[in-house]
Coordinates of C-alpha atoms (C1' of nucleotides) in Angstrom, one line a residue:
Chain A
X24 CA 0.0 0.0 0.0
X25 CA 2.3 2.6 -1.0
X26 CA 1.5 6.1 -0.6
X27 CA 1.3 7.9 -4.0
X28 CA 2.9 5.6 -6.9
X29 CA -0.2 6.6 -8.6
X30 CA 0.6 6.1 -12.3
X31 CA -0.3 10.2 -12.9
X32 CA -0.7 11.7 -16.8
X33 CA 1.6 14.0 -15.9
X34 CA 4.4 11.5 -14.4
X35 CA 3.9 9.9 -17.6
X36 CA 4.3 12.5 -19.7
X37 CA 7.3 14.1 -17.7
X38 CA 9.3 10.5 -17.9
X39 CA 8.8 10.2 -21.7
X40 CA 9.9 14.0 -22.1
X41 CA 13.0 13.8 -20.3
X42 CA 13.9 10.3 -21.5
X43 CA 14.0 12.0 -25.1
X44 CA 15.3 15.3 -23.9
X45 CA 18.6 13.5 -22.6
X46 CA 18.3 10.5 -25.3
X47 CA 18.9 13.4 -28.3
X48 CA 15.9 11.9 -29.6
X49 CA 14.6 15.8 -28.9
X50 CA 18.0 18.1 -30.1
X51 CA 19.2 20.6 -28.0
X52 CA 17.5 23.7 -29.6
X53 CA 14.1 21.7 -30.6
X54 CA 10.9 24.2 -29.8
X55 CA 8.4 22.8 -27.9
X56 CA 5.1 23.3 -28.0
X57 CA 2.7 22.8 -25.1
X58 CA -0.2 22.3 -27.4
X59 CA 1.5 20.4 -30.0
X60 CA 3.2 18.1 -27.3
X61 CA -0.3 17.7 -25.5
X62 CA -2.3 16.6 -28.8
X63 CA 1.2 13.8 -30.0
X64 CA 0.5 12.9 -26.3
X65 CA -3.3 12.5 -26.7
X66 CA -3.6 14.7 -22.8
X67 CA -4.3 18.6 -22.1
X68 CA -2.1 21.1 -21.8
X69 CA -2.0 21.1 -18.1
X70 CA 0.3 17.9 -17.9
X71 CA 2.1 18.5 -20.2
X72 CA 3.1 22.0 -19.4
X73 CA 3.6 21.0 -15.7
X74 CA 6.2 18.7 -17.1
X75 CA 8.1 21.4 -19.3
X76 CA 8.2 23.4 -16.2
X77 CA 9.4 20.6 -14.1
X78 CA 12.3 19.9 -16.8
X79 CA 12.9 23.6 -17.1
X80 CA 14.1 23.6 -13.4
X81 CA 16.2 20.7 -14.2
X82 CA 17.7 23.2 -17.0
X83 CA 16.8 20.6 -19.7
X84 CA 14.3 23.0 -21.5
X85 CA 14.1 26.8 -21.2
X86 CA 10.6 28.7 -21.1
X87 CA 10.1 32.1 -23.0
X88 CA 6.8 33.2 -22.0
X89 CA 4.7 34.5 -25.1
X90 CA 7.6 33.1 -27.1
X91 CA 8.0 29.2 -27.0
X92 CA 9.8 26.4 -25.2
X93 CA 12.7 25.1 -26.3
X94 CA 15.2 21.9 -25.5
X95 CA 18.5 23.8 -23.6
X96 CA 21.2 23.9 -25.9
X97 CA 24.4 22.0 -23.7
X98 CA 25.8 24.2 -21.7
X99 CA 29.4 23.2 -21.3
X100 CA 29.3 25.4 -17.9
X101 CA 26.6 23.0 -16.2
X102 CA 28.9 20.1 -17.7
X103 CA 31.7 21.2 -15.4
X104 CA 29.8 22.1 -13.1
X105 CA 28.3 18.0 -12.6
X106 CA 31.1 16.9 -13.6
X107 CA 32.7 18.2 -10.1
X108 CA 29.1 17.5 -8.3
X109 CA 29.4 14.1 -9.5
X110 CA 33.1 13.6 -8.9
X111 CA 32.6 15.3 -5.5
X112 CA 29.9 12.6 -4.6
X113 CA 31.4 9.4 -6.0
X114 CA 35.0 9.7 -4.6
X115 CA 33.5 11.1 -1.1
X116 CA 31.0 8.2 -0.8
X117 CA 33.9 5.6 -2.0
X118 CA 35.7 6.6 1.4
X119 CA 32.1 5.7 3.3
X120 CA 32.2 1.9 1.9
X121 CA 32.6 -0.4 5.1
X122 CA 35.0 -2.8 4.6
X123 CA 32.0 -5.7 4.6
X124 CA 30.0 -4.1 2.3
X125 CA 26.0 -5.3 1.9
X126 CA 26.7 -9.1 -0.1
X127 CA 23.6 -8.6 -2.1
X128 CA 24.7 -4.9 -3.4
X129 CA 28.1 -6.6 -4.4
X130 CA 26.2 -9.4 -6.1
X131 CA 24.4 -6.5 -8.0
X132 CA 27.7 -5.0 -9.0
X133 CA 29.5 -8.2 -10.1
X134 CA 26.1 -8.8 -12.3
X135 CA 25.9 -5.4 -13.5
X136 CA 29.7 -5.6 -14.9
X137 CA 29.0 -9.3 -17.0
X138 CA 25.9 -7.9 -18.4
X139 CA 27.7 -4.2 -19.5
X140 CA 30.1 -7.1 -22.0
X141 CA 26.9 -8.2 -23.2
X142 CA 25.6 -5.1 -24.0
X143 CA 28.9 -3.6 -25.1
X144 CA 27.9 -2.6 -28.8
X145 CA 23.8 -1.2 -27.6
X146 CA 24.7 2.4 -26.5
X147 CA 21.1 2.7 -24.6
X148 CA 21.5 -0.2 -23.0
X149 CA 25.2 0.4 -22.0
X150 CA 24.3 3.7 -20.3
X151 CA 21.7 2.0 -18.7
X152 CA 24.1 -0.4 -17.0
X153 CA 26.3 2.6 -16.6
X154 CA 23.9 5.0 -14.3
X155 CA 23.2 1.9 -12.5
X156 CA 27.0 0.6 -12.0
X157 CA 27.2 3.7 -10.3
X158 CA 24.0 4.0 -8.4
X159 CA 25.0 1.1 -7.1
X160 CA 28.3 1.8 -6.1
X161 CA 26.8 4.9 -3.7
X162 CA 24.6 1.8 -2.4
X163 CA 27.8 0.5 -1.2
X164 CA 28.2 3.6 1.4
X165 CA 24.9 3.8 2.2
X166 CA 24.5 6.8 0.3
X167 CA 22.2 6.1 -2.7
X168 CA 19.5 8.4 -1.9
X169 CA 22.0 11.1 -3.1
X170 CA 22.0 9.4 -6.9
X171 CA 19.0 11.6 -7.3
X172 CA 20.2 14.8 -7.1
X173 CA 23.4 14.0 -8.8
X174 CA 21.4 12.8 -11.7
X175 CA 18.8 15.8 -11.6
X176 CA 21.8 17.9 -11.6
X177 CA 23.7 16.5 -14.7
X178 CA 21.5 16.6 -17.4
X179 CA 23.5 18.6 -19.8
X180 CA 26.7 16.2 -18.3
X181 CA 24.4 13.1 -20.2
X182 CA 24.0 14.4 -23.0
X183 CA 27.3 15.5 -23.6
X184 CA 28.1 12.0 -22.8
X185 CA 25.9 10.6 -25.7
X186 CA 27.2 12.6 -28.0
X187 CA 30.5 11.7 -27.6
X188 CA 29.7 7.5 -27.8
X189 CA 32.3 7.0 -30.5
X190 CA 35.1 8.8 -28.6
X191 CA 36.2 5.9 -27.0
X192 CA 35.1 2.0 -26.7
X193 CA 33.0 1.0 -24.3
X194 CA 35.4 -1.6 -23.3
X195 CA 37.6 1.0 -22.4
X196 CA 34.9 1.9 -19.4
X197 CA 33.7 -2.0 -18.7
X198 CA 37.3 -2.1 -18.1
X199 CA 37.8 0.8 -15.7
X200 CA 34.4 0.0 -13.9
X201 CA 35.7 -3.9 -13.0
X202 CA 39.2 -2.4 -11.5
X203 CA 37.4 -0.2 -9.3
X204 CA 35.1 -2.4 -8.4
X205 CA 38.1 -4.9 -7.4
X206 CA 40.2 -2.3 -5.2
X207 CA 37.6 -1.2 -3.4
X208 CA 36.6 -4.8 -2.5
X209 CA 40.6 -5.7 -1.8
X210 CA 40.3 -2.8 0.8
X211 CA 42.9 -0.6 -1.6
X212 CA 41.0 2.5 -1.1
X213 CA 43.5 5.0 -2.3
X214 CA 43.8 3.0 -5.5
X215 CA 39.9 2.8 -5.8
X216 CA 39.4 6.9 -5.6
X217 CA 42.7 7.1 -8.2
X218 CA 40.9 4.7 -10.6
X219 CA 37.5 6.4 -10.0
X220 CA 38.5 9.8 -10.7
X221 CA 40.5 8.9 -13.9
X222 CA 37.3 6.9 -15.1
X223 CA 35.4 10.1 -14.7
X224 CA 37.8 12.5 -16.3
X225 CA 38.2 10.3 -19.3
X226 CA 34.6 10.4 -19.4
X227 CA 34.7 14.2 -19.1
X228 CA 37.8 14.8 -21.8
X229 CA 35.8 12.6 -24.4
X230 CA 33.3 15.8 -24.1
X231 CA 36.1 18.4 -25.2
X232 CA 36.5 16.4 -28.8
X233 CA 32.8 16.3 -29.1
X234 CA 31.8 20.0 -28.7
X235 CA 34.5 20.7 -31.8
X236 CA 32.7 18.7 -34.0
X237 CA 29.0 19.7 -33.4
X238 CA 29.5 23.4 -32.1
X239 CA 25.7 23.8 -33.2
X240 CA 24.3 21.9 -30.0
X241 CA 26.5 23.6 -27.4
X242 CA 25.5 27.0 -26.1
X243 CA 28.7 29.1 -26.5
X244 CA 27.7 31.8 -23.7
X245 CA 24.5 32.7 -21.9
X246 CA 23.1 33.9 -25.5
X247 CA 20.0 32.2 -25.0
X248 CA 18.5 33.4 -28.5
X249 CA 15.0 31.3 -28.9
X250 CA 15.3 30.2 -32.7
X251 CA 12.0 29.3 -33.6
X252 CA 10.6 25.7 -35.1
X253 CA 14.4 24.4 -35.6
X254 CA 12.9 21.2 -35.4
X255 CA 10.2 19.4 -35.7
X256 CA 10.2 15.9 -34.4
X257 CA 8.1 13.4 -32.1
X258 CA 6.4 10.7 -33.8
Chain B
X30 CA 17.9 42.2 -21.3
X31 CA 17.6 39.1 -19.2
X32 CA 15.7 36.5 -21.3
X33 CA 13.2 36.1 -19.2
X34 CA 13.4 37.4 -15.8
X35 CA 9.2 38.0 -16.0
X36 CA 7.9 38.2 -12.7
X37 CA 5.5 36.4 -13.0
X38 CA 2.7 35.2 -10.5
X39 CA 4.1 31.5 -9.9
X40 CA 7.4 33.0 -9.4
X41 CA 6.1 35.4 -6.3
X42 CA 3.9 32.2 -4.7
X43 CA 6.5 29.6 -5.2
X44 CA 9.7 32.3 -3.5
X45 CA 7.0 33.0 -0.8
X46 CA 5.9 29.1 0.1
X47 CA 9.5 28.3 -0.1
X48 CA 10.0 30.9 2.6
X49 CA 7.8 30.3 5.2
X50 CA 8.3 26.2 5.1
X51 CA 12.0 27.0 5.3
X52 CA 11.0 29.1 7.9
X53 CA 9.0 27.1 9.8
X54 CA 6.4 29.7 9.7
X55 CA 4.9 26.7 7.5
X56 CA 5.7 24.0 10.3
X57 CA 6.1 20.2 9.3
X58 CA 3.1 18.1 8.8
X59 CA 0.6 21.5 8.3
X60 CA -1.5 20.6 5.9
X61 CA -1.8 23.0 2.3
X62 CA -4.5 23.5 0.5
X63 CA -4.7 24.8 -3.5
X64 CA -8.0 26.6 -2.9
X65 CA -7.3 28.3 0.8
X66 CA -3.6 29.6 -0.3
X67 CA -4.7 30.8 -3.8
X68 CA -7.1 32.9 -2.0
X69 CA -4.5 34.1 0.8
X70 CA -2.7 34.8 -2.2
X71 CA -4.7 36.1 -4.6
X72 CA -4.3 34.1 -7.4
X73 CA -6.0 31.2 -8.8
X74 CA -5.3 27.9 -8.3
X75 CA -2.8 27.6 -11.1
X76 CA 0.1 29.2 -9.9
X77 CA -0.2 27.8 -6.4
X78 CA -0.3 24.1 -8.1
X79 CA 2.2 24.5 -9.9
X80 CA 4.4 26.0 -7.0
X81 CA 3.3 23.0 -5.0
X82 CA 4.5 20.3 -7.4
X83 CA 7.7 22.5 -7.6
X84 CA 8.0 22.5 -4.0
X85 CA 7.6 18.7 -4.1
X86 CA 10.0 17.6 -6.4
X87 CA 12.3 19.5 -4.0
X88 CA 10.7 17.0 -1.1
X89 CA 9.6 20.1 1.0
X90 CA 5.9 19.3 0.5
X91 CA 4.3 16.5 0.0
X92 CA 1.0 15.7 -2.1
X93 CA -1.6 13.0 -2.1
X94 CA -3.9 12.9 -4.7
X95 CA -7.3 13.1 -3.9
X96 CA -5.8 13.7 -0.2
X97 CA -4.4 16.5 0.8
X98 CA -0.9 18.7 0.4
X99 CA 1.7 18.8 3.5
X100 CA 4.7 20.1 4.4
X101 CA 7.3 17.0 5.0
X102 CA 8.2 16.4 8.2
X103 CA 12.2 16.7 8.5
X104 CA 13.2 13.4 7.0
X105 CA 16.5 12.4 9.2
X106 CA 17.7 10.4 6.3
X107 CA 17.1 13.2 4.1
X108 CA 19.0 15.5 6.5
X109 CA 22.0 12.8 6.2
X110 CA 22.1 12.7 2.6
X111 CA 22.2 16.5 2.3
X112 CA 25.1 16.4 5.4
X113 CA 27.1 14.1 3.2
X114 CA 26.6 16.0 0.1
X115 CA 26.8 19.7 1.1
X116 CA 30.3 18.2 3.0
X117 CA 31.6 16.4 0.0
X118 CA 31.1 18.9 -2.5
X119 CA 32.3 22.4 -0.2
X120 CA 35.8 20.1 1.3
X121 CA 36.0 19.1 -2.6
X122 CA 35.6 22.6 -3.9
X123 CA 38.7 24.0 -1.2
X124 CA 41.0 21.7 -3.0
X125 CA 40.0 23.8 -6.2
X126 CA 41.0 27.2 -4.6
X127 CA 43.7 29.0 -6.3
X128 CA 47.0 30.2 -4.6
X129 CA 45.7 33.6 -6.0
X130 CA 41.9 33.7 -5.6
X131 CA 39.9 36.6 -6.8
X132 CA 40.5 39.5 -4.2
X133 CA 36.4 40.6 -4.4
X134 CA 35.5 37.4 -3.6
X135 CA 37.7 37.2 -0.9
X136 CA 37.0 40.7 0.2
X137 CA 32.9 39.8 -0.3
X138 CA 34.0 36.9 2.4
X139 CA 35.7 39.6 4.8
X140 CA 32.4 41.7 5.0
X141 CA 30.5 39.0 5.3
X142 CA 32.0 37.8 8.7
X143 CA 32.4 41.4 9.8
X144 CA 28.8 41.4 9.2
X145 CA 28.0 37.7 11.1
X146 CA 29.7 39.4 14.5
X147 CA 27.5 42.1 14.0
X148 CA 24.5 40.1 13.0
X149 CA 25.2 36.9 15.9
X150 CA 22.1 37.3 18.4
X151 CA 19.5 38.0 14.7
X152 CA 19.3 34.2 14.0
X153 CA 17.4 35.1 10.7
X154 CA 20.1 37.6 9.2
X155 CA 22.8 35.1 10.6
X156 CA 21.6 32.4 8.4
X157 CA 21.8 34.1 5.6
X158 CA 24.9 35.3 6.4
X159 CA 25.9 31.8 6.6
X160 CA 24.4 30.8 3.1
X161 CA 26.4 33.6 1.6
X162 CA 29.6 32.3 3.3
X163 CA 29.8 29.1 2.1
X164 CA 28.3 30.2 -1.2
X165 CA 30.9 32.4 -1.2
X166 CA 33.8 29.8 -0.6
X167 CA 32.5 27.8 -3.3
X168 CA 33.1 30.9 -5.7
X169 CA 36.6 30.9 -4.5
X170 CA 37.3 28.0 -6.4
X171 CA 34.5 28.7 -9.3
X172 CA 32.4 26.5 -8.2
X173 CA 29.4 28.8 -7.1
X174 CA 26.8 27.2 -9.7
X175 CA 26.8 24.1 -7.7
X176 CA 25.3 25.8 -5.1
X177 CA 22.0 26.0 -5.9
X178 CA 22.3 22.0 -6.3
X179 CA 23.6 21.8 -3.0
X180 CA 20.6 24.2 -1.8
X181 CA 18.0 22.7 -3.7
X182 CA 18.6 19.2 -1.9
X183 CA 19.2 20.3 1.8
X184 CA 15.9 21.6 2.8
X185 CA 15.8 19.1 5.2
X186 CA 19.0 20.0 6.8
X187 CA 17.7 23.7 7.0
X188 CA 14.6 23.1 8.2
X189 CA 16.7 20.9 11.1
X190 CA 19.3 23.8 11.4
X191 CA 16.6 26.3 12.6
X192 CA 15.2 24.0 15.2
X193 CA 18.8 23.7 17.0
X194 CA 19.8 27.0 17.1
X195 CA 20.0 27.0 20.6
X196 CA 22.0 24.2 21.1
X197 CA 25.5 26.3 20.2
X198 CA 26.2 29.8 20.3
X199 CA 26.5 31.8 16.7
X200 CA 29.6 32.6 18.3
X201 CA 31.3 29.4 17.9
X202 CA 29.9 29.2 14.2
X203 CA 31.4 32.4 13.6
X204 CA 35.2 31.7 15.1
X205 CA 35.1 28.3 12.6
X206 CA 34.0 30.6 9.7
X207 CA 37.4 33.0 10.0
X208 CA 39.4 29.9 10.9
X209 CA 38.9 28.3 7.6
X210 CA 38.7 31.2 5.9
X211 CA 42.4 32.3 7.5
X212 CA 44.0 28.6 6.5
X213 CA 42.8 29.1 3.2
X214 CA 44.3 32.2 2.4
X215 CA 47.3 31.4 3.9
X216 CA 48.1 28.0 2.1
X217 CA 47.2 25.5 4.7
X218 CA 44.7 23.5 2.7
X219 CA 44.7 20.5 4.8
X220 CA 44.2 22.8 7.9
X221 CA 41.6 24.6 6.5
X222 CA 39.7 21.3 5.0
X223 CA 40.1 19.4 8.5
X224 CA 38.2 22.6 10.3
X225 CA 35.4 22.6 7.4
X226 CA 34.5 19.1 8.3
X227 CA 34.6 19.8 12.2
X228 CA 32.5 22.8 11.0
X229 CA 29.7 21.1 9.4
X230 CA 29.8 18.3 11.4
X231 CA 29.3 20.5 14.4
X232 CA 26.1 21.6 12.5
X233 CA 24.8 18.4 12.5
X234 CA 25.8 16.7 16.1
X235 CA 23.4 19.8 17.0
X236 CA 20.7 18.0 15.0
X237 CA 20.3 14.8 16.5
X238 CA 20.0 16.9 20.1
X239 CA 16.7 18.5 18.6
X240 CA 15.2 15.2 17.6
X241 CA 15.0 14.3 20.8
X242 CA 12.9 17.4 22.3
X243 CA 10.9 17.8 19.1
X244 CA 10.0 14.5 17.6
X245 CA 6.9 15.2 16.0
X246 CA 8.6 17.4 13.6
X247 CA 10.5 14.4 12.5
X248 CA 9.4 11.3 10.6
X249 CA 10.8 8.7 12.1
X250 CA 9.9 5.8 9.2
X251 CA 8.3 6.2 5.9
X252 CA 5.0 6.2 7.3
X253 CA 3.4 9.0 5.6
X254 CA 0.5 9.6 6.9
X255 CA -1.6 12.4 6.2
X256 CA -2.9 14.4 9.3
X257 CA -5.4 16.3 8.2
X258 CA -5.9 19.9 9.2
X259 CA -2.9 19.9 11.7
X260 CA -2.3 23.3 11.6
X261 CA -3.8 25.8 9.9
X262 CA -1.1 28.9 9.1
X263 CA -0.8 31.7 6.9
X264 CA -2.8 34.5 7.8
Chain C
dG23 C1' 13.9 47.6 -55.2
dG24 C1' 13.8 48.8 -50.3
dT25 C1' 11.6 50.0 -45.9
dA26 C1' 8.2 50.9 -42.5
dC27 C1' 4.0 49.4 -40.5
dA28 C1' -0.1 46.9 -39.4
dG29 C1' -2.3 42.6 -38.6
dC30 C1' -2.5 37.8 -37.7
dG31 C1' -1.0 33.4 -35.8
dC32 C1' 1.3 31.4 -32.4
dT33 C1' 3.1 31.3 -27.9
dT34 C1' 2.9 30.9 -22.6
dG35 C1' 0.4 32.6 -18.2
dT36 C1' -3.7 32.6 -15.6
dA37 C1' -8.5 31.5 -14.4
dT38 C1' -12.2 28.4 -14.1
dG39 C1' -14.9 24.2 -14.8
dT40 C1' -15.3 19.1 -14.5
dA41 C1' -14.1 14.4 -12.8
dA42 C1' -12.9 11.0 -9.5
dG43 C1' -11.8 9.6 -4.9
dC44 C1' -10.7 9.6 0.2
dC45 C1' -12.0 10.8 5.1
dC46 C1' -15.0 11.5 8.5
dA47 C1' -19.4 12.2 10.5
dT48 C1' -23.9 10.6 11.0
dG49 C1' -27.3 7.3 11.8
dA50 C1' -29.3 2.7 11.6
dC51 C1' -29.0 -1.6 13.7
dA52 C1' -27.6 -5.5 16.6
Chain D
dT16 C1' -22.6 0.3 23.8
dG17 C1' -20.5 -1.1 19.7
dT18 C1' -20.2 -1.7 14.6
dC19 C1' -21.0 -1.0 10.0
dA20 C1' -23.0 1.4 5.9
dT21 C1' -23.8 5.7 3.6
dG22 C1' -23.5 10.4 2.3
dG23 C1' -21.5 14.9 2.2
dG24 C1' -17.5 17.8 2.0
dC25 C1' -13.1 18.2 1.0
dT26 C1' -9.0 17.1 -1.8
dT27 C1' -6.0 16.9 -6.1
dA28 C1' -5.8 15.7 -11.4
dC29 C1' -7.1 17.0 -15.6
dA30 C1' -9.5 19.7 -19.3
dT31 C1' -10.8 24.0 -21.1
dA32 C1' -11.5 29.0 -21.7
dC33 C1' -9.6 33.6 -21.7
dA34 C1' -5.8 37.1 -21.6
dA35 C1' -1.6 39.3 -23.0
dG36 C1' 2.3 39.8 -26.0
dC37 C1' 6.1 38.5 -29.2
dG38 C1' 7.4 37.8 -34.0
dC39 C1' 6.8 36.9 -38.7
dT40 C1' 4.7 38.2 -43.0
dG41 C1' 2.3 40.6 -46.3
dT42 C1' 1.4 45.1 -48.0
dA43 C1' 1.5 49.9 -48.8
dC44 C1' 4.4 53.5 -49.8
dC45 C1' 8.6 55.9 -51.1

DNA sequence: GGTACAGCGCTTGTATGTAAGCCCATGACA
DNA sequence: TGTCATGGGCTTACATACAAGCGCTGTACC
């Protein structure tokens, strides 16, 4: 008997928005349109507008009143910016593992890291594992009520991420994520937090390479210049 | 020509709601209502809902459909999460200080604890006197966008903050402020990280003291239940 | 051809109406 | 006295109507 799970239009609605707000699937620069969005949706405005200003807080979308809503461009600011939040976090919580962590969280881990090979070559599916991995990792130390607001916080971090896929083989990570995984359960701590934070920054530098190639999706400054119907897309 | 800086009506209710529950004028577990507070306020309903939902995402209200709005009790595992992250990322953010750091930020810090001495027995204008100082040492290192991260997920720990102020003098608060601040400036990073984390850590020993005199304010499970018409506030 | 201006279409912000459901009080009944 | 059914009043969730304003586009004029 849980107290609201209740399967709302709107948490519908906001889920599938952000999922293709951070899966490029909506551009950064695509207008939005609150009645467009709530007719593709087959819902009212209402939900559908209380999602956009839900995702607007995240920083996902901007909202121009009397002018139009549009998918943020990536701000390579906010990328920094999460990328220290997140590297804060995760080598601060590393330091909170006890040294006989929760068996069933390991078990998770160890699973996690066979299915990633699997599901080396399906990007979705390897960030998937990836968010988890980590999630999972903040478990450990007790502390993975904090994933949230790292995740709510590094939406522009994501999508840089996706964009820069073919930087560098998945194995590379797969790799990285199994010799954390195996200091920190050898008790070499200080070797764990070195591995972690190199992991992250090579995640980070892939970034760099990506915004020279596709300039057009990065927000230089705070020019936030509303270009109307870019893009027309869903469905 | 900020893009859109429009004040508009949601704006005012949601800055004002935020207030009081951060307050306490809005004390945990009084319940909200969409009609009573859009007339209080003088709007419709729209604004207020939408402020609401805001409010929720941030986990200072809770809503029920069909139920009821409340303001969360203070969550003690919520105040620990936002302990462990407010402390990872602000002893993370000193290691990113320069030799040379910007001499109006550091002179912003200077007036800022002149103004704490001054400020010590006004607990209102002290907190927000603290705010600005640790805001303000994140910006030492560049970091001061991650501090409306940091603010957006320790409500809880506020809300707890306010309850103990009498358990130590502003005084004491006060003294650690210009000791870290004098370690930084003078090179000793390790110093000056080792008296943050007795800092914050003082902050919260003071927390589990209130719990114990004011345990209805607390939740001590997940049992969420709805009381209705607790309290009934706001003019 | 170039330029200024007016109007129209679209946008979001706000207000209000409708629907569905929970809680509690009231009263019948054993 | 205790217990259970029922109805009313309240709630939020969603749908819709109205208001205000930006920006493009067509047109008149030079």
């Amino acid at each position: 008997m849980p107290p609201t799970p209740a399967r709302t239009s709107r948490r519908a609605v906001y889920d599938e928005l952000r999922r293709r707000v951070l899966s490029l699937e909506l551009p950064p620069g695509a207008a939005l349109s609150e009645n467009e969005l709530a007719a593709a949706l087959g819902v009212s405005r209402t939900p559908v507008r209380e999602s956009l200003i839900l995702l607007s807080q995240e920083g996902l979308v901007q909202v121009f009143a009397k002018v139009g809503s549009f998918v943020s461009r990536v701000d390579p600011d906010r990328v920094a910016d999460a990328q220290f939040l997140r590297e804060a976090v995760e080598l601060a919580s590393l330091a909170d593992v006890p040294s006989d962590p929760d068996p069933a969280a390991v078990a998770d881990l160890r699973e996690n890291l066979a299915l990633q090979h699997l599901a080396a070559d399906d990007v979705e599916e390897f960030f998937r594992l990836d968010e988890a991995f980590h999630h999972g990792l903040l478990r450990l130390a007790g502390h993975e009520n904090v994933w949230p607001t790292v995740v709510a916080a590094k939406g522009h971090l994501d999508r840089a991420r996706r964009l820069g896929l073919g930087e560098t083989s998945t194995q590379v990570f797969i790799t990285q994520h199994a010799d954390v995984l195996d200091a920190l359960l050898a008790g070499r701590r200080e070797e764990a937090r070195t591995l972690m934070q190199g992991h992250l920054r090579r995640v980070f530098a892939d970034i760099q390479r990506v915004r020279e190639r596709s300039p057009d999706l990065f927000a230089s400054n705070a020019e936030a210049v509303p270009t109307r119907r870019s893009v027309a897309v869903w469905e």
